[in-house]
CSV table of N, CA and C in Angstrom, one decimal:
chain,number,residue,atom,x,y,z
A,1,MET,N,-14.2,-8.1,24.1
A,1,MET,CA,-14.0,-6.7,23.9
A,1,MET,C,-14.8,-6.2,22.7
A,2,ASP,N,-15.5,-5.1,22.9
A,2,ASP,CA,-16.3,-4.6,21.8
A,2,ASP,C,-15.5,-3.8,20.8
A,3,ILE,N,-16.1,-3.5,19.7
A,3,ILE,CA,-15.4,-2.9,18.5
A,3,ILE,C,-14.8,-1.6,18.9
A,4,GLU,N,-15.5,-0.7,19.6
A,4,GLU,CA,-15.0,0.6,20.0
A,4,GLU,C,-13.8,0.5,20.9
A,5,THR,N,-13.8,-0.5,21.8
A,5,THR,CA,-12.6,-0.7,22.7
A,5,THR,C,-11.4,-1.2,21.9
A,6,ARG,N,-11.7,-2.1,20.9
A,6,ARG,CA,-10.6,-2.6,20.1
A,6,ARG,C,-9.9,-1.5,19.3
A,7,LEU,N,-10.8,-0.6,18.7
A,7,LEU,CA,-10.2,0.4,17.9
A,7,LEU,C,-9.5,1.5,18.8
A,8,GLN,N,-10.0,1.8,20.0
A,8,GLN,CA,-9.3,2.7,20.9
A,8,GLN,C,-8.0,2.1,21.3
A,9,THR,N,-8.0,0.8,21.5
A,9,THR,CA,-6.7,0.2,21.9
A,9,THR,C,-5.7,0.3,20.8
A,10,VAL,N,-6.0,0.0,19.6
A,10,VAL,CA,-5.1,0.0,18.5
A,10,VAL,C,-4.7,1.4,18.2
A,11,GLU,N,-5.6,2.4,18.2
A,11,GLU,CA,-5.2,3.8,18.0
A,11,GLU,C,-4.2,4.3,19.0
A,12,SER,N,-4.4,3.9,20.3
A,12,SER,CA,-3.5,4.3,21.3
A,12,SER,C,-2.2,3.6,21.1
A,13,LEU,N,-2.2,2.4,20.7
A,13,LEU,CA,-0.9,1.6,20.5
A,13,LEU,C,-0.1,2.3,19.4
A,14,LEU,N,-0.7,2.7,18.3
A,14,LEU,CA,0.0,3.3,17.2
A,14,LEU,C,0.2,4.8,17.3
A,15,GLN,N,-0.3,5.4,18.3
A,15,GLN,CA,-0.2,6.9,18.5
A,15,GLN,C,1.3,7.4,18.3
A,16,PRO,N,2.3,6.7,18.8
A,16,PRO,CA,3.7,7.3,18.6
A,16,PRO,C,4.1,7.5,17.1
A,17,TRP,N,3.5,6.8,16.2
A,17,TRP,CA,3.8,6.8,14.8
A,17,TRP,C,2.8,7.5,13.9
A,18,THR,N,1.6,7.8,14.5
A,18,THR,CA,0.5,8.3,13.7
A,18,THR,C,0.5,9.8,13.5
A,19,ALA,N,0.4,10.1,12.2
A,19,ALA,CA,0.3,11.5,11.8
A,19,ALA,C,-1.2,12.0,11.9
A,20,THR,N,-2.1,11.1,11.5
A,20,THR,CA,-3.5,11.4,11.6
A,20,THR,C,-4.3,10.1,11.8
A,21,ALA,N,-5.4,10.2,12.4
A,21,ALA,CA,-6.3,9.0,12.6
A,21,ALA,C,-7.7,9.4,12.3
A,22,THR,N,-8.5,8.6,11.6
A,22,THR,CA,-9.9,8.9,11.3
A,22,THR,C,-10.7,7.6,11.5
A,23,HIS,N,-12.0,7.7,11.6
A,23,HIS,CA,-12.9,6.6,11.8
A,23,HIS,C,-13.9,6.7,10.7
A,24,PRO,N,-13.7,6.2,9.5
A,24,PRO,CA,-14.6,6.4,8.4
A,24,PRO,C,-15.9,5.6,8.6
A,25,GLU,N,-15.9,4.6,9.4
A,25,GLU,CA,-17.1,3.8,9.8
A,25,GLU,C,-16.9,3.4,11.2
A,26,ALA,N,-18.0,2.9,11.8
A,26,ALA,CA,-18.0,2.6,13.2
A,26,ALA,C,-17.0,1.5,13.6
A,27,ASN,N,-16.8,0.6,12.6
A,27,ASN,CA,-15.9,-0.5,12.9
A,27,ASN,C,-14.5,-0.3,12.3
A,28,ARG,N,-14.1,0.9,11.9
A,28,ARG,CA,-12.9,1.1,11.2
A,28,ARG,C,-12.1,2.2,11.8
A,29,CYS,N,-10.8,2.1,11.7
A,29,CYS,CA,-9.8,3.1,12.1
A,29,CYS,C,-8.8,3.2,11.0
A,30,ASP,N,-8.6,4.3,10.4
A,30,ASP,CA,-7.5,4.5,9.5
A,30,ASP,C,-6.4,5.4,10.1
A,31,VAL,N,-5.2,5.0,10.1
A,31,VAL,CA,-4.1,5.8,10.6
A,31,VAL,C,-3.1,6.1,9.5
A,32,VAL,N,-2.6,7.3,9.4
A,32,VAL,CA,-1.6,7.6,8.4
A,32,VAL,C,-0.3,7.7,9.1
A,33,ILE,N,0.7,7.0,8.6
A,33,ILE,CA,2.0,7.0,9.2
A,33,ILE,C,3.1,7.2,8.1
A,34,ASP,N,4.3,7.6,8.5
A,34,ASP,CA,5.4,7.8,7.5
A,34,ASP,C,6.0,6.4,7.3
A,35,SER,N,6.5,6.3,6.1
A,35,SER,CA,7.1,5.0,5.7
A,35,SER,C,8.2,4.5,6.6
A,36,GLN,N,8.9,5.4,7.2
A,36,GLN,CA,10.0,5.0,8.1
A,36,GLN,C,9.5,4.4,9.4
A,37,HIS,N,8.2,4.5,9.7
A,37,HIS,CA,7.7,4.0,10.9
A,37,HIS,C,6.8,2.7,10.7
A,38,LEU,N,6.7,2.3,9.4
A,38,LEU,CA,5.8,1.2,9.1
A,38,LEU,C,6.2,-0.1,9.9
A,39,HIS,N,7.5,-0.4,9.8
A,39,HIS,CA,7.9,-1.7,10.4
A,39,HIS,C,7.7,-1.7,11.9
A,40,ALA,N,8.0,-0.5,12.6
A,40,ALA,CA,7.8,-0.4,14.0
A,40,ALA,C,6.3,-0.5,14.4
A,41,ALA,N,5.4,0.0,13.6
A,41,ALA,CA,4.0,0.0,13.8
A,41,ALA,C,3.5,-1.5,13.7
A,42,VAL,N,3.9,-2.1,12.6
A,42,VAL,CA,3.5,-3.5,12.4
A,42,VAL,C,4.0,-4.4,13.5
A,43,GLN,N,5.3,-4.2,14.0
A,43,GLN,CA,5.8,-4.9,15.1
A,43,GLN,C,5.0,-4.7,16.3
A,44,ALA,N,4.6,-3.5,16.6
A,44,ALA,CA,3.8,-3.3,17.8
A,44,ALA,C,2.5,-4.0,17.8
A,45,LEU,N,1.9,-4.1,16.6
A,45,LEU,CA,0.6,-4.9,16.4
A,45,LEU,C,0.9,-6.3,16.7
A,46,LYS,N,2.0,-6.8,16.2
A,46,LYS,CA,2.3,-8.3,16.3
A,46,LYS,C,2.6,-8.6,17.8
A,47,GLU,N,3.3,-7.7,18.5
A,47,GLU,CA,3.7,-8.0,19.9
A,47,GLU,C,2.5,-8.1,20.8
A,48,VAL,N,1.5,-7.3,20.5
A,48,VAL,CA,0.3,-7.3,21.4
A,48,VAL,C,-0.8,-8.3,20.9
A,49,GLY,N,-0.5,-8.9,19.7
A,49,GLY,CA,-1.5,-9.8,19.1
A,49,GLY,C,-2.8,-9.2,18.6
A,50,TRP,N,-2.6,-7.9,18.1
A,50,TRP,CA,-3.8,-7.2,17.6
A,50,TRP,C,-4.1,-7.7,16.2
A,51,GLY,N,-5.0,-8.6,16.0
A,51,GLY,CA,-5.5,-8.9,14.7
A,51,GLY,C,-4.5,-9.6,13.8
A,52,TYR,N,-4.9,-9.6,12.5
A,52,TYR,CA,-4.0,-10.3,11.5
A,52,TYR,C,-4.1,-9.4,10.3
A,53,LEU,N,-3.0,-9.5,9.4
A,53,LEU,CA,-3.0,-8.8,8.2
A,53,LEU,C,-3.9,-9.4,7.2
A,54,SER,N,-4.9,-8.8,6.8
A,54,SER,CA,-5.9,-9.4,5.8
A,54,SER,C,-5.6,-9.0,4.4
A,55,ALA,N,-4.9,-7.9,4.1
A,55,ALA,CA,-4.6,-7.5,2.8
A,55,ALA,C,-3.6,-6.3,2.8
A,56,ILE,N,-2.9,-6.2,1.7
A,56,ILE,CA,-2.2,-4.9,1.5
A,56,ILE,C,-2.6,-4.5,0.1
A,57,SER,N,-3.1,-3.2,0.0
A,57,SER,CA,-3.5,-2.7,-1.3
A,57,SER,C,-2.8,-1.5,-1.6
A,58,GLY,N,-2.8,-1.1,-2.9
A,58,GLY,CA,-2.1,0.1,-3.3
A,58,GLY,C,-3.0,1.0,-4.2
A,59,LEU,N,-2.8,2.3,-4.1
A,59,LEU,CA,-3.5,3.2,-4.9
A,59,LEU,C,-2.6,4.2,-5.6
A,60,ASP,N,-2.9,4.5,-6.8
A,60,ASP,CA,-2.2,5.5,-7.5
A,60,ASP,C,-3.0,6.8,-7.4
A,61,CYS,N,-2.6,7.7,-6.6
A,61,CYS,CA,-3.3,9.0,-6.4
A,61,CYS,C,-2.8,10.0,-7.3
A,62,ALA,N,-3.1,9.9,-8.6
A,62,ALA,CA,-2.6,10.8,-9.6
A,62,ALA,C,-3.1,12.2,-9.3
A,63,ALA,N,-2.3,13.2,-9.6
A,63,ALA,CA,-2.7,14.6,-9.4
A,63,ALA,C,-3.8,15.0,-10.4
A,64,PRO,N,-4.8,15.7,-9.9
A,64,PRO,CA,-5.8,16.2,-10.8
A,64,PRO,C,-5.1,17.4,-11.7
A,65,ALA,N,-5.7,17.6,-12.8
A,65,ALA,CA,-5.2,18.7,-13.6
A,65,ALA,C,-5.5,20.0,-12.8
A,66,PRO,N,-4.4,20.9,-12.8
A,66,PRO,CA,-4.6,22.1,-12.0
A,66,PRO,C,-5.6,23.1,-12.6
A,67,ALA,N,-6.3,23.8,-11.8
A,67,ALA,CA,-7.2,24.8,-12.3
A,67,ALA,C,-6.4,25.9,-13.0
A,68,GLU,N,-7.0,26.6,-13.9
A,68,GLU,CA,-6.3,27.6,-14.7
A,68,GLU,C,-5.6,28.6,-13.7
A,69,GLY,N,-4.3,28.8,-14.0
A,69,GLY,CA,-3.6,29.8,-13.2
A,69,GLY,C,-3.0,29.2,-11.9
A,70,GLN,N,-3.3,27.9,-11.6
A,70,GLN,CA,-2.8,27.3,-10.4
A,70,GLN,C,-1.6,26.4,-10.7
A,71,PRO,N,-0.7,26.3,-9.7
A,71,PRO,CA,0.5,25.4,-10.0
A,71,PRO,C,0.0,23.9,-10.0
A,72,ALA,N,0.8,23.1,-10.6
A,72,ALA,CA,0.5,21.7,-10.7
A,72,ALA,C,0.8,21.1,-9.3
A,73,VAL,N,0.0,20.1,-9.0
A,73,VAL,CA,0.2,19.4,-7.7
A,73,VAL,C,0.7,18.0,-8.1
A,74,GLU,N,1.7,17.5,-7.4
A,74,GLU,CA,2.3,16.2,-7.7
A,74,GLU,C,1.4,15.1,-7.1
A,75,GLY,N,1.2,14.0,-7.8
A,75,GLY,CA,0.5,12.8,-7.3
A,75,GLY,C,1.4,12.0,-6.5
A,76,HIS,N,0.9,10.9,-6.0
A,76,HIS,CA,1.7,10.0,-5.1
A,76,HIS,C,1.0,8.6,-5.1
A,77,LEU,N,1.8,7.6,-4.6
A,77,LEU,CA,1.2,6.3,-4.4
A,77,LEU,C,0.9,6.2,-2.9
A,78,GLU,N,-0.1,5.4,-2.7
A,78,GLU,CA,-0.5,5.1,-1.3
A,78,GLU,C,-0.6,3.6,-1.1
A,79,VAL,N,0.0,3.1,0.0
A,79,VAL,CA,-0.1,1.7,0.3
A,79,VAL,C,-0.9,1.6,1.6
A,80,LEU,N,-1.8,0.6,1.6
A,80,LEU,CA,-2.7,0.4,2.7
A,80,LEU,C,-2.6,-1.0,3.2
A,81,TYR,N,-2.2,-1.1,4.5
A,81,TYR,CA,-2.1,-2.3,5.2
A,81,TYR,C,-3.4,-2.5,6.0
A,82,HIS,N,-4.2,-3.5,5.7
A,82,HIS,CA,-5.4,-3.8,6.3
A,82,HIS,C,-5.3,-4.9,7.4
A,83,PHE,N,-5.6,-4.6,8.6
A,83,PHE,CA,-5.6,-5.6,9.7
A,83,PHE,C,-7.0,-5.7,10.2
A,84,CYS,N,-7.4,-7.0,10.6
A,84,CYS,CA,-8.7,-7.2,11.2
A,84,CYS,C,-8.5,-7.9,12.5
A,85,ASP,N,-9.3,-7.5,13.5
A,85,ASP,CA,-9.4,-8.1,14.8
A,85,ASP,C,-10.9,-8.3,15.1
A,86,GLY,N,-11.4,-9.5,14.8
A,86,GLY,CA,-12.8,-9.6,14.8
A,86,GLY,C,-13.5,-8.7,13.8
A,87,PRO,N,-14.5,-8.0,14.2
A,87,PRO,CA,-15.2,-7.1,13.2
A,87,PRO,C,-14.4,-5.7,13.1
A,88,ALA,N,-13.4,-5.5,13.9
A,88,ALA,CA,-12.7,-4.2,13.9
A,88,ALA,C,-11.6,-4.3,12.8
A,89,VAL,N,-11.6,-3.2,12.0
A,89,VAL,CA,-10.6,-3.1,10.9
A,89,VAL,C,-9.7,-1.9,11.1
A,90,LEU,N,-8.4,-2.1,11.0
A,90,LEU,CA,-7.4,-1.1,11.1
A,90,LEU,C,-6.8,-1.0,9.7
A,91,THR,N,-6.7,0.2,9.2
A,91,THR,CA,-5.9,0.4,7.9
A,91,THR,C,-4.8,1.4,8.2
A,92,ILE,N,-3.6,0.9,8.0
A,92,ILE,CA,-2.4,1.8,8.1
A,92,ILE,C,-2.1,2.3,6.7
A,93,ARG,N,-2.1,3.6,6.5
A,93,ARG,CA,-2.0,4.2,5.2
A,93,ARG,C,-0.6,4.9,5.1
A,94,VAL,N,0.2,4.6,4.1
A,94,VAL,CA,1.5,5.1,3.9
A,94,VAL,C,1.5,5.8,2.5
A,95,SER,N,1.9,7.1,2.5
A,95,SER,CA,1.9,7.8,1.2
A,95,SER,C,3.4,7.8,0.7
A,96,LEU,N,3.6,7.6,-0.6
A,96,LEU,CA,4.9,7.6,-1.1
A,96,LEU,C,5.0,8.4,-2.4
A,97,PRO,N,6.0,9.2,-2.6
A,97,PRO,CA,6.1,10.0,-3.8
A,97,PRO,C,6.5,9.0,-5.0
A,98,TYR,N,6.1,9.3,-6.2
A,98,TYR,CA,6.4,8.4,-7.3
A,98,TYR,C,7.9,8.2,-7.4
A,99,ALA,N,8.7,9.2,-7.3
A,99,ALA,CA,10.1,9.1,-7.5
A,99,ALA,C,10.8,8.4,-6.4
A,100,ASP,N,10.2,8.2,-5.2
A,100,ASP,CA,10.9,7.5,-4.1
A,100,ASP,C,9.9,6.6,-3.4
A,101,ALA,N,9.3,5.7,-4.2
A,101,ALA,CA,8.3,4.8,-3.7
A,101,ALA,C,9.0,3.5,-3.1
A,102,ILE,N,9.5,3.7,-1.9
A,102,ILE,CA,10.2,2.7,-1.2
A,102,ILE,C,9.6,2.4,0.2
A,103,LEU,N,9.4,1.1,0.5
A,103,LEU,CA,8.9,0.7,1.8
A,103,LEU,C,9.8,-0.4,2.4
A,104,PRO,N,9.8,-0.5,3.7
A,104,PRO,CA,10.5,-1.7,4.3
A,104,PRO,C,9.6,-2.9,4.2
A,105,SER,N,10.2,-4.0,4.1
A,105,SER,CA,9.4,-5.3,4.1
A,105,SER,C,8.9,-5.5,5.5
A,106,VAL,N,7.8,-6.2,5.6
A,106,VAL,CA,7.3,-6.6,6.9
A,106,VAL,C,7.3,-8.2,7.0
A,107,CYS,N,7.9,-8.8,6.0
A,107,CYS,CA,7.9,-10.3,5.9
A,107,CYS,C,8.6,-10.9,7.1
A,108,ASP,N,9.6,-10.2,7.7
A,108,ASP,CA,10.3,-10.8,8.9
A,108,ASP,C,9.3,-10.9,10.0
A,109,LEU,N,8.2,-10.1,10.0
A,109,LEU,CA,7.2,-10.1,11.1
A,109,LEU,C,6.0,-11.0,10.7
A,110,LEU,N,5.6,-10.8,9.4
A,110,LEU,CA,4.5,-11.5,8.9
A,110,LEU,C,4.9,-12.2,7.5
A,111,PRO,N,5.4,-13.4,7.6
A,111,PRO,CA,6.0,-14.0,6.4
A,111,PRO,C,5.0,-14.1,5.2
A,112,TYR,N,3.7,-14.3,5.5
A,112,TYR,CA,2.7,-14.4,4.5
A,112,TYR,C,2.5,-13.1,3.7
A,113,ALA,N,3.1,-12.0,4.1
A,113,ALA,CA,3.0,-10.7,3.4
A,113,ALA,C,3.8,-10.7,2.1
A,114,THR,N,4.6,-11.7,1.9
A,114,THR,CA,5.4,-11.8,0.7
A,114,THR,C,4.6,-11.7,-0.6
A,115,LEU,N,3.5,-12.3,-0.6
A,115,LEU,CA,2.6,-12.2,-1.9
A,115,LEU,C,2.2,-10.8,-2.1
A,116,TYR,N,1.7,-10.1,-1.1
A,116,TYR,CA,1.3,-8.8,-1.2
A,116,TYR,C,2.4,-7.9,-1.6
A,117,GLU,N,3.6,-8.1,-1.0
A,117,GLU,CA,4.8,-7.2,-1.4
A,117,GLU,C,5.2,-7.4,-2.8
A,118,ARG,N,5.2,-8.7,-3.3
A,118,ARG,CA,5.5,-8.9,-4.7
A,118,ARG,C,4.5,-8.3,-5.6
A,119,GLU,N,3.3,-8.3,-5.2
A,119,GLU,CA,2.2,-7.7,-6.1
A,119,GLU,C,2.5,-6.2,-6.1
A,120,LEU,N,2.8,-5.5,-5.0
A,120,LEU,CA,3.1,-4.1,-5.0
A,120,LEU,C,4.2,-3.7,-5.9
A,121,MET,N,5.3,-4.5,-5.8
A,121,MET,CA,6.5,-4.3,-6.6
A,121,MET,C,6.2,-4.4,-8.1
A,122,GLU,N,5.5,-5.5,-8.4
A,122,GLU,CA,5.3,-5.8,-9.8
A,122,GLU,C,4.2,-5.0,-10.5
A,123,LEU,N,3.1,-4.7,-9.9
A,123,LEU,CA,2.0,-4.0,-10.5
A,123,LEU,C,1.9,-2.5,-10.3
A,124,LEU,N,2.5,-2.1,-9.2
A,124,LEU,CA,2.4,-0.6,-8.8
A,124,LEU,C,3.8,0.1,-8.8
A,125,GLY,N,4.9,-0.7,-8.8
A,125,GLY,CA,6.2,-0.1,-8.9
A,125,GLY,C,6.7,0.4,-7.5
A,126,VAL,N,6.3,-0.2,-6.4
A,126,VAL,CA,6.8,0.2,-5.1
A,126,VAL,C,8.0,-0.7,-4.8
A,127,ARG,N,9.1,-0.1,-4.4
A,127,ARG,CA,10.3,-1.0,-4.1
A,127,ARG,C,10.2,-1.3,-2.6
A,128,ILE,N,10.3,-2.6,-2.4
A,128,ILE,CA,10.2,-3.2,-1.0
A,128,ILE,C,11.6,-3.6,-0.6
A,129,GLU,N,12.2,-2.9,0.4
A,129,GLU,CA,13.5,-3.2,0.8
A,129,GLU,C,13.5,-4.3,1.8
A,130,GLY,N,14.3,-5.3,1.6
A,130,GLY,CA,14.5,-6.4,2.5
A,130,GLY,C,13.4,-7.6,2.3
A,131,THR,N,12.7,-7.5,1.2
A,131,THR,CA,11.7,-8.6,1.0
A,131,THR,C,12.5,-9.8,0.6
A,132,PRO,N,12.0,-11.0,1.1
A,132,PRO,CA,12.8,-12.2,0.9
A,132,PRO,C,12.6,-12.8,-0.6
A,133,ASN,N,11.6,-12.3,-1.3
A,133,ASN,CA,11.3,-12.9,-2.6
A,133,ASN,C,10.8,-11.7,-3.5
A,134,SER,N,11.6,-11.4,-4.5
A,134,SER,CA,11.1,-10.4,-5.4
A,134,SER,C,10.8,-10.9,-6.8
A,135,ASP,N,10.7,-12.2,-6.9
A,135,ASP,CA,10.3,-12.8,-8.2
A,135,ASP,C,9.0,-12.3,-8.7
A,136,ARG,N,8.8,-12.4,-10.0
A,136,ARG,CA,7.5,-12.0,-10.6
A,136,ARG,C,6.4,-12.9,-10.0
A,137,LEU,N,5.2,-12.3,-9.9
A,137,LEU,CA,4.1,-13.1,-9.3
A,137,LEU,C,3.0,-13.4,-10.4
A,138,VAL,N,2.6,-12.3,-11.1
A,138,VAL,CA,1.5,-12.5,-12.1
A,138,VAL,C,1.9,-12.1,-13.5
A,139,LEU,N,2.8,-11.1,-13.7
A,139,LEU,CA,3.1,-10.7,-15.0
A,139,LEU,C,4.0,-11.7,-15.7
A,140,PRO,N,4.0,-11.8,-17.0
A,140,PRO,CA,4.9,-12.7,-17.7
A,140,PRO,C,6.3,-12.2,-17.6
A,141,ASP,N,7.2,-13.2,-17.8
A,141,ASP,CA,8.7,-12.9,-17.7
A,141,ASP,C,9.1,-11.8,-18.7
A,142,GLU,N,8.5,-11.8,-19.8
A,142,GLU,CA,8.9,-10.8,-20.9
A,142,GLU,C,8.3,-9.4,-20.7
A,143,TRP,N,7.5,-9.2,-19.6
A,143,TRP,CA,7.0,-7.9,-19.3
A,143,TRP,C,8.1,-6.9,-19.1
A,144,PRO,N,8.0,-5.7,-19.8
A,144,PRO,CA,9.1,-4.7,-19.7
A,144,PRO,C,9.3,-4.2,-18.3
A,145,ASP,N,10.5,-4.0,-17.9
A,145,ASP,CA,10.9,-3.4,-16.6
A,145,ASP,C,10.4,-1.9,-16.6
A,146,GLY,N,9.9,-1.4,-15.4
A,146,GLY,CA,9.5,-0.1,-15.3
A,146,GLY,C,8.1,0.3,-15.8
A,147,VAL,N,7.4,-0.8,-16.3
A,147,VAL,CA,6.0,-0.6,-16.7
A,147,VAL,C,5.1,-1.2,-15.7
A,148,TYR,N,4.3,-0.4,-15.1
A,148,TYR,CA,3.5,-0.9,-13.9
A,148,TYR,C,2.0,-0.7,-14.3
A,149,PRO,N,1.3,-1.9,-14.5
A,149,PRO,CA,-0.1,-1.8,-15.1
A,149,PRO,C,-1.1,-1.2,-14.1
A,150,LEU,N,-0.9,-1.1,-12.8
A,150,LEU,CA,-1.8,-0.5,-12.0
A,150,LEU,C,-1.6,1.0,-11.7
A,151,ARG,N,-0.6,1.6,-12.4
A,151,ARG,CA,-0.5,3.0,-12.3
A,151,ARG,C,-1.4,3.7,-13.4
A,152,LYS,N,-1.9,4.8,-13.0
A,152,LYS,CA,-2.9,5.5,-13.9
A,152,LYS,C,-2.2,5.9,-15.2
A,153,ALA,N,-0.9,6.1,-15.2
A,153,ALA,CA,-0.2,6.5,-16.4
A,153,ALA,C,-0.1,5.4,-17.4
A,154,PHE,N,-0.4,4.2,-17.0
A,154,PHE,CA,-0.3,3.0,-17.9
A,154,PHE,C,-1.6,3.0,-18.7
A,155,THR,N,-1.4,3.1,-20.1
A,155,THR,CA,-2.6,3.1,-20.9
A,155,THR,C,-2.6,1.9,-21.8
A,156,GLY,N,-1.8,0.9,-21.6
A,156,GLY,CA,-1.7,-0.3,-22.4
A,156,GLY,C,-0.6,-0.2,-23.4
A,157,PHE,N,-0.5,-1.1,-24.3
A,157,PHE,CA,0.5,-1.2,-25.3
A,157,PHE,C,-0.2,-0.9,-26.7
A,158,ALA,N,0.6,-0.4,-27.6
A,158,ALA,CA,0.1,-0.2,-28.9
A,158,ALA,C,-0.2,-1.6,-29.5
A,159,ALA,N,-1.3,-1.7,-30.3
A,159,ALA,CA,-1.6,-3.0,-30.9
A,159,ALA,C,-0.6,-3.3,-32.0
A,160,PRO,N,-0.1,-4.5,-32.1
A,160,PRO,CA,0.9,-4.9,-33.1
A,160,PRO,C,0.3,-4.7,-34.5
A,161,ALA,N,1.2,-4.3,-35.4
A,161,ALA,CA,0.7,-4.1,-36.8
A,161,ALA,C,0.3,-5.5,-37.4
A,162,THR,N,-0.8,-5.5,-38.1
A,162,THR,CA,-1.3,-6.7,-38.7
A,162,THR,C,-1.3,-6.5,-40.2
A,163,GLU,N,-0.2,-6.4,-40.8
A,163,GLU,CA,-0.1,-6.2,-42.2
A,163,GLU,C,-0.7,-7.3,-43.0
A,164,GLY,N,-1.5,-7.0,-44.0
A,164,GLY,CA,-2.1,-8.0,-44.9
A,164,GLY,C,-3.3,-8.6,-44.4
A,165,LYS,N,-3.8,-8.2,-43.2
A,165,LYS,CA,-5.1,-8.8,-42.7
A,165,LYS,C,-6.2,-7.8,-43.0
A,166,GLU,N,-7.3,-8.3,-43.2
A,166,GLU,CA,-8.5,-7.5,-43.6
A,166,GLU,C,-9.5,-7.5,-42.5
């Protein structure tokens, strides 16, 4: 099956849950779906055997400063589920408000997604409901709760005082 046919097949498969679909490159299809449909969309991919989950990535889409006289626009988080089927790449994009950054786990369908889900929780602050393992993955145990180093609002910690050092 050629790339174009693979992408047409997956776009048609996900159509019931897709808000928008784009083709940023000849071998790629990006679909935007609502978080409530994520599990059903991944289940549909698994049932037909379309590709494999190659990565889950997250973006902090902070709002730009408003132009003078314009109202402020709220930023959001975006989680991208990347699936590959040969050279064809599907990205499922899910947008989440900062205040309600919650997604269903897909680990019951794709057990190896647990590492990606833990990374999203720990580094970006996305709450994954139903994930089998929410232990810390990369940050130290003493890392403060509610501080997410991949969010644009994170600017680091103040340097400790070094009294008496020159």
